[in-house]
Every structure is written in structure tokens, then in C-alpha cells.
XYZ file of C-alpha atoms in Angstrom:
357
model
C -16.786 -10.419 -17.956
C -16.513 -10.899 -21.633
C -19.155 -10.211 -23.815
C -19.318 -13.534 -25.757
C -21.623 -16.414 -26.640
C -22.177 -18.643 -23.341
C -20.592 -22.042 -23.680
C -23.029 -24.460 -22.259
C -20.691 -27.189 -22.237
C -18.128 -25.436 -19.953
C -17.684 -26.308 -16.477
C -16.904 -23.435 -14.290
C -14.660 -23.918 -10.970
C -16.103 -20.817 -8.878
C -19.122 -18.726 -7.954
C -19.418 -15.473 -6.019
C -20.754 -17.565 -3.094
C -18.545 -20.504 -3.517
C -14.887 -20.230 -4.397
C -11.411 -21.604 -3.609
C -8.017 -20.104 -3.107
C -4.561 -21.711 -2.379
C -2.353 -20.367 0.693
C 1.294 -21.470 0.816
C 3.812 -19.745 2.989
C 3.436 -15.763 2.044
C 1.637 -16.438 -0.907
C -1.829 -16.805 -2.317
C -2.935 -18.400 -5.517
C -6.283 -17.122 -7.056
C -6.804 -19.500 -9.799
C -4.079 -18.733 -12.304
C -2.785 -15.742 -10.507
C -0.121 -15.638 -7.870
C 0.018 -12.861 -5.001
C 2.037 -11.986 -2.098
C -0.476 -12.633 0.836
C -1.824 -9.180 1.645
C -2.244 -7.747 -2.208
C -5.766 -8.498 -2.635
C -6.629 -6.400 0.147
C -4.516 -3.668 -1.183
C -6.206 -3.915 -4.642
C -9.636 -3.615 -2.783
C -8.293 -0.329 -0.631
C -7.201 1.039 -3.927
C -10.566 0.659 -5.590
C -11.811 4.223 -6.823
C -14.981 5.246 -4.996
C -16.509 5.577 -8.492
C -16.301 1.801 -9.168
C -18.459 1.534 -6.145
C -20.923 4.160 -7.012
C -21.419 2.432 -10.292
C -22.431 -0.778 -8.503
C -24.597 1.103 -6.078
C -26.664 2.421 -9.127
C -26.705 -0.646 -11.027
C -28.275 -2.534 -7.982
C -30.630 0.358 -7.580
C -31.691 -0.058 -11.195
C -32.120 -3.670 -10.807
C -34.050 -3.002 -7.716
C -36.531 -0.635 -9.783
C -36.774 -3.136 -12.497
C -38.285 -5.495 -10.268
C -40.713 -3.116 -8.927
C -41.740 -2.435 -12.416
C -42.389 -6.286 -13.146
C -44.780 -6.118 -10.351
C -46.483 -2.882 -11.949
C -46.576 -4.143 -15.508
C -46.849 -7.909 -15.018
C -45.184 -8.668 -18.544
C -42.673 -11.029 -19.730
C -40.682 -7.975 -21.214
C -40.368 -6.550 -17.686
C -38.960 -9.732 -16.367
C -36.400 -9.590 -19.366
C -35.508 -6.032 -18.591
C -34.897 -6.957 -14.822
C -32.718 -9.967 -15.759
C -30.603 -7.663 -18.025
C -30.287 -5.136 -14.978
C -29.068 -8.045 -12.889
C -26.498 -8.987 -15.609
C -25.263 -5.346 -15.465
C -24.632 -5.783 -11.729
C -22.745 -9.068 -12.468
C -20.608 -7.186 -15.329
C -19.526 -4.516 -12.685
C -18.983 -7.210 -10.160
C -16.806 -9.264 -12.707
C -14.002 -6.457 -12.471
C -13.675 -6.350 -8.863
C -10.243 -7.541 -7.420
C -10.298 -11.325 -6.727
C -13.609 -11.873 -8.687
C -11.623 -11.031 -12.000
C -9.269 -13.890 -11.355
C -11.836 -16.550 -10.505
C -13.345 -19.024 -12.769
C -16.875 -17.804 -12.400
C -19.754 -18.030 -15.049
C -21.087 -14.586 -14.945
C -24.207 -15.560 -16.638
C -25.101 -17.477 -13.409
C -22.587 -16.428 -11.053
C -24.420 -17.930 -7.811
C -24.205 -21.645 -6.942
C -25.662 -22.008 -3.403
C -29.001 -20.423 -4.441
C -28.888 -21.063 -8.176
C -32.211 -23.153 -8.162
C -33.866 -20.652 -5.855
C -33.053 -17.906 -8.354
C -34.146 -20.125 -11.230
C -37.624 -20.351 -9.714
C -37.619 -16.618 -8.560
C -37.633 -15.516 -12.306
C -40.314 -17.971 -13.484
C -42.604 -17.075 -10.624
C -41.759 -13.319 -10.191
C -44.834 -11.921 -11.650
C -47.232 -14.455 -9.415
C -45.575 -13.642 -6.128
C -48.194 -12.844 -3.446
C -48.134 -9.203 -1.829
C -46.749 -10.918 1.382
C -44.163 -12.538 -0.863
C -43.218 -9.221 -2.635
C -42.851 -7.803 0.978
C -40.050 -10.436 1.751
C -38.403 -10.078 -1.803
C -38.414 -6.310 -1.366
C -36.733 -6.745 1.851
C -33.959 -8.954 0.478
C -33.287 -6.568 -2.363
C -32.926 -3.413 -0.142
C -30.133 -5.590 1.653
C -28.544 -6.484 -1.648
C -28.327 -2.698 -2.599
C -26.241 -2.252 0.421
C -23.699 -4.810 -0.630
C -20.960 -2.415 -1.718
C -21.523 -0.739 1.780
C -20.009 -3.452 3.140
C -16.871 -3.128 1.309
C -16.604 0.498 2.143
C -17.033 -0.393 6.038
C -14.244 -3.060 5.623
C -11.938 -0.521 3.696
C -12.732 2.267 6.523
C -11.713 -0.353 9.315
C -8.422 -1.505 7.653
C -7.627 2.056 6.844
C -8.232 3.034 10.598
C -6.078 0.162 11.894
C -3.214 0.977 9.169
C -3.510 5.065 9.580
C -3.788 4.943 13.551
C -2.116 1.873 14.895
C 0.295 0.694 12.295
C 2.056 3.752 10.792
C 3.476 5.015 14.100
C 5.300 1.538 14.473
C 9.267 1.591 14.578
C 9.378 -1.991 13.275
C 7.576 -3.719 10.331
C 7.302 -7.373 11.353
C 4.821 -9.758 12.569
C 5.433 -9.016 16.127
C 4.917 -5.251 15.794
C 1.424 -5.791 13.770
C 0.449 -7.978 16.635
C 1.346 -5.079 19.122
C -0.592 -2.770 16.724
C -3.657 -5.042 16.553
C -3.768 -5.355 20.374
C -3.725 -1.567 20.969
C -6.492 -1.300 18.254
C -8.775 -3.883 19.678
C -8.128 -2.528 23.482
C -9.136 0.886 22.047
C -12.246 -0.386 20.345
C -13.449 -2.253 23.450
C -12.825 0.806 25.665
C -14.865 2.955 23.317
C -17.594 0.235 23.162
C -17.742 0.418 27.007
C -17.952 3.947 26.808
C -20.992 3.660 24.635
C -19.191 5.123 21.546
C -19.986 4.045 17.943
C -17.313 1.360 16.629
C -16.809 -1.034 14.061
C -17.847 -4.769 14.912
C -14.968 -6.584 16.025
C -16.232 -10.461 15.492
C -13.507 -11.469 13.199
C -14.686 -14.813 12.802
C -14.544 -16.329 9.309
C -16.676 -19.504 8.123
C -14.734 -20.996 5.621
C -13.437 -24.771 4.736
C -9.773 -25.755 4.639
C -8.169 -28.899 3.616
C -4.513 -29.786 3.131
C -3.440 -31.190 -0.249
C 0.144 -32.157 -1.611
C 0.299 -30.704 -5.051
C 2.763 -29.256 -7.437
C 3.851 -26.007 -6.707
C 1.917 -23.202 -8.964
C 4.989 -21.041 -8.706
C 7.665 -23.167 -10.389
C 5.365 -26.214 -11.619
C 7.996 -28.644 -10.201
C 8.160 -28.624 -6.507
C 5.884 -30.715 -4.262
C 4.357 -28.671 -1.819
C 1.673 -29.118 1.298
C -0.762 -26.303 0.472
C -3.821 -25.035 2.405
C -6.848 -24.998 -0.008
C -9.405 -22.560 1.421
C -13.002 -22.519 0.271
C -15.202 -19.308 0.793
C -18.596 -18.249 0.393
C -18.002 -14.550 0.635
C -15.378 -11.989 -0.667
C -15.290 -10.260 2.462
C -14.435 -13.413 4.369
C -11.453 -14.215 2.256
C -10.172 -10.527 2.195
C -10.205 -10.652 6.164
C -8.451 -13.821 6.277
C -5.836 -12.476 3.720
C -5.499 -9.595 5.622
C -4.499 -11.228 8.881
C -2.549 -13.900 7.196
C -0.405 -11.137 5.612
C -0.003 -9.627 8.978
C 1.304 -13.069 10.275
C 3.731 -13.272 7.671
C 4.925 -9.685 8.105
C 3.203 -8.142 5.294
C 0.915 -5.121 5.445
C -0.789 -2.366 3.373
C 0.648 0.959 3.441
C -0.190 4.263 2.068
C 2.312 5.640 -0.181
C 3.674 9.082 1.324
C 4.000 10.584 -2.109
C 0.834 9.530 -4.072
C -1.470 8.262 -1.355
C -2.265 4.846 -2.965
C -1.766 1.848 -1.015
C 0.932 -0.880 -1.732
C 1.952 -3.860 0.105
C 4.953 -3.704 2.588
C 6.604 -6.967 2.757
C 8.339 -8.517 6.015
C 11.459 -6.740 7.036
C 11.083 -3.400 5.087
C 9.937 -0.075 6.283
C 9.370 1.835 2.887
C 7.256 4.894 2.743
C 6.871 4.954 -1.025
C 5.532 2.782 -3.654
C 6.849 1.560 -6.879
C 4.325 3.071 -9.098
C 4.738 5.988 -11.550
C 4.574 9.265 -9.474
C 1.960 11.796 -10.330
C 3.156 14.235 -12.643
C 5.920 11.997 -13.922
C 6.445 9.809 -17.026
C 9.237 7.457 -15.491
C 10.396 8.082 -12.136
C 8.378 6.264 -9.500
C 7.075 7.524 -6.129
C 10.062 5.694 -4.177
C 12.549 7.645 -6.493
C 10.614 11.084 -6.235
C 9.963 10.470 -2.593
C 13.467 9.653 -1.549
C 14.723 12.899 -3.361
C 12.199 14.988 -1.652
C 12.697 13.586 1.735
C 16.462 14.312 1.582
C 15.702 17.802 0.493
C 13.296 18.404 3.242
C 15.767 16.791 5.618
C 18.749 18.955 4.291
C 16.285 21.948 4.653
C 15.779 21.255 8.298
C 19.092 20.766 9.340
C 20.837 23.292 11.558
C 24.162 25.020 10.721
C 25.830 22.718 13.442
C 24.364 19.665 12.090
C 25.757 20.635 8.513
C 29.214 21.029 10.008
C 29.002 17.743 11.809
C 27.893 15.999 8.526
C 30.989 17.540 6.640
C 33.198 16.475 9.492
C 31.712 12.689 9.579
C 32.051 12.482 5.720
C 35.541 13.690 5.939
C 36.430 11.173 8.514
C 34.715 8.392 6.778
C 36.668 8.996 3.700
C 40.038 9.059 5.747
C 39.065 5.654 7.167
C 38.158 4.071 3.703
C 41.402 5.213 2.180
C 43.229 3.689 5.217
C 44.621 6.948 6.618
C 43.003 6.185 10.048
C 42.415 3.096 11.716
C 38.866 1.784 12.962
C 39.594 2.410 16.547
C 40.769 6.008 15.488
C 37.729 6.497 13.297
C 35.260 5.371 16.213
C 36.996 7.866 18.688
C 36.827 10.613 16.215
C 33.151 10.126 15.287
C 32.551 9.958 19.228
C 34.246 13.176 19.776
C 32.387 15.082 16.955
C 29.034 13.813 18.372
C 30.074 15.188 21.770
C 30.860 18.492 20.152
C 27.488 18.620 18.440
C 25.774 17.944 21.542
C 27.851 20.828 23.350
C 26.746 23.047 20.468
C 23.127 22.105 21.075
C 23.335 22.929 24.789
C 24.749 26.393 23.718
C 28.292 25.756 25.280
C 29.922 26.319 21.807
C 29.144 28.915 19.079
C 28.796 27.658 15.328
C 32.234 29.228 14.515
C 34.106 27.361 17.687
C 32.101 24.100 16.523
C 33.375 24.386 13.042
C 37.160 25.020 14.091
C 37.302 22.282 16.684
C 35.443 19.571 14.087
C 38.226 20.562 11.581
C 40.852 19.824 14.316
C 39.657 16.016 14.315
């Protein structure tokens, strides 16, 4: 939200309760920004808790300001309450997705805009019964950021408990992970345990439109124009569309931040600068650390096998042995390693026999 003079003549295209995005293939377009589908969920997962706490505090300040209006009954108290609400919108404008939309942050709601205007003009005159209704609504509003927390916890549970153990990273594997997640949640619910709500239904409007591709500005595409009334609805739709495209968030094994794992790849590290580094990314740092850990865990027999394998591979690459001879030698080396693992050969015997290959 920019601190600038409001342009009354400008027409804004979006609102927090009415905005449009474009889906096409494995991409999502949020006004002028193009993302791999699933990236917006990643950005929400990476939100610092401090940002959500600031929204919590701002909402609470707004709630208290409205209470003060009823105590003081002055125009000044109404003005202060309006300022507190603008503080809430200013924080919300920095959230992922919202920051890319074309929203008038001086009046960011659309569906209830007339009602909100009437609310401010009549706030001081609301009856005690009406105040009770307003108070209940405001208490619900205070918990808005908690809905984001619940969403993040649910997605993190899926990712860590059901996607991380997967051997493959593709739509079919993610479907299996989701099936297991749903099965466990249903079982837990039947046993009377607390679970997350599983009603993944999303009220949004869709229409298909031929348009010039936002990616290259030339190609004509048939895009899916989706209209949402809730940020959470969009995030859930984007998450599942990402899975269907083979994209899923994954927690970096080095820094702990989430990144988008795209279809066909099974990478454990993100491409952000690693903690404590100035140039090297987590992917580079993590790969070196993994290699060091793997070397440290290898037995003397496995080390000897690696040496024999590399020696035989070099001979094959130089044309000194044929492909068939290479395959036969590697098979024999593996058999010797297995015999060593069973205790049939000592390390020295294994080393000697591998040297003879």
C-alpha cells in the first residue's frame, strides 16, 4: 500500500473479496505477475510468524478503537477507528497475492462497500442490540489471520507426513499421498480425535477466454479466468492445481524455508543463499554436505568397491574394455561387496579380489 494521494478517478480491478486470476497450464497469472502454479502457496508458507502477529495486533487495535467510539461518541473517535482499520489494510496489502492485485487499499472491499460506508456514518448511533452484533462480527474478524495459520499447518502436515516420504515427485505420487492423508484423517475423525476440516470445496467462478499469452505477448491461448471472493479459496485451488501439474512445496533440508518443487525433480535444497553464506546457495551447500555425510557413513568395503567401480568406468570410457566386459566386471564387483557384507570375505580379501578385476 503506497502512501500517496488517492486518485478518485482511477478504476481498480480487484478487491480483497472479489479478485480475478488467470490459470493456464502450469502457470498462474496474478495481474502483471506470472508464477509457476503453487508458488503463491509457497510464499504464504514462508510468511514469518511476526508478520501475522502484527496483523493480529492491528486487528485488536481496530476492535478497541470501535469500542472507544461507543464510549466517547465523538467524530474524533470515529476518525481514529477508521485510521486503525487503514492500518490493518496496509499490513494486508503486503501479503502474497494481495501485493500483486490491483486493489484500492483506501476502500479494499467490494461486496459490502455500501454497508461499510453506512456503518461509519451510523456507528455512534447503533443500538445496544446492534452493538452486540457488531461486536460479534469484529471478534470474528480478529481471528482472520488464524485462518491463515490453520491453512499453513494443514499444508505442512500433508507435506511433511505424506509427501516427504514419497519416492517419486509427480501428479500420480502426490495423488497417492493425498489419498493416504484423507484416509488417516477420516480414521482419526471416526475415532473421535481432533482433525482438520476436510471440506475442500471452493466457491469461485470460472470462464474460459481466448487471449494473448501474458508470457510472450504473442501466442493466442485459451485461458481459465477464475474469480475468487477469498484469499484462502484461491490458495487451496492453487495448491491442488499445483499437485495436478506435478508441482508441490517442499521444505529445504538446509535452511528450512519452503520452495516449489516442479514436476519431475526430486531436489531437497532451495536456490536461495544459504544461511551463513554470501554467495553459495542451499543447493550447493547441501550437496557438498550430503556428499561428506555419505562418505563418512560408508564402510571400508564400500570405499574399496567405489574405487574399483571408478577404475573400471575409466577403462570403459577409454575403450580398454567393451561394454559387455564393463557390465560383467561391475556385476562381479557387486557380488564381492555382498559377500563381504555377509562376512564371507575380509576387507583385505575384498581389496585383493577387486584389484584383480
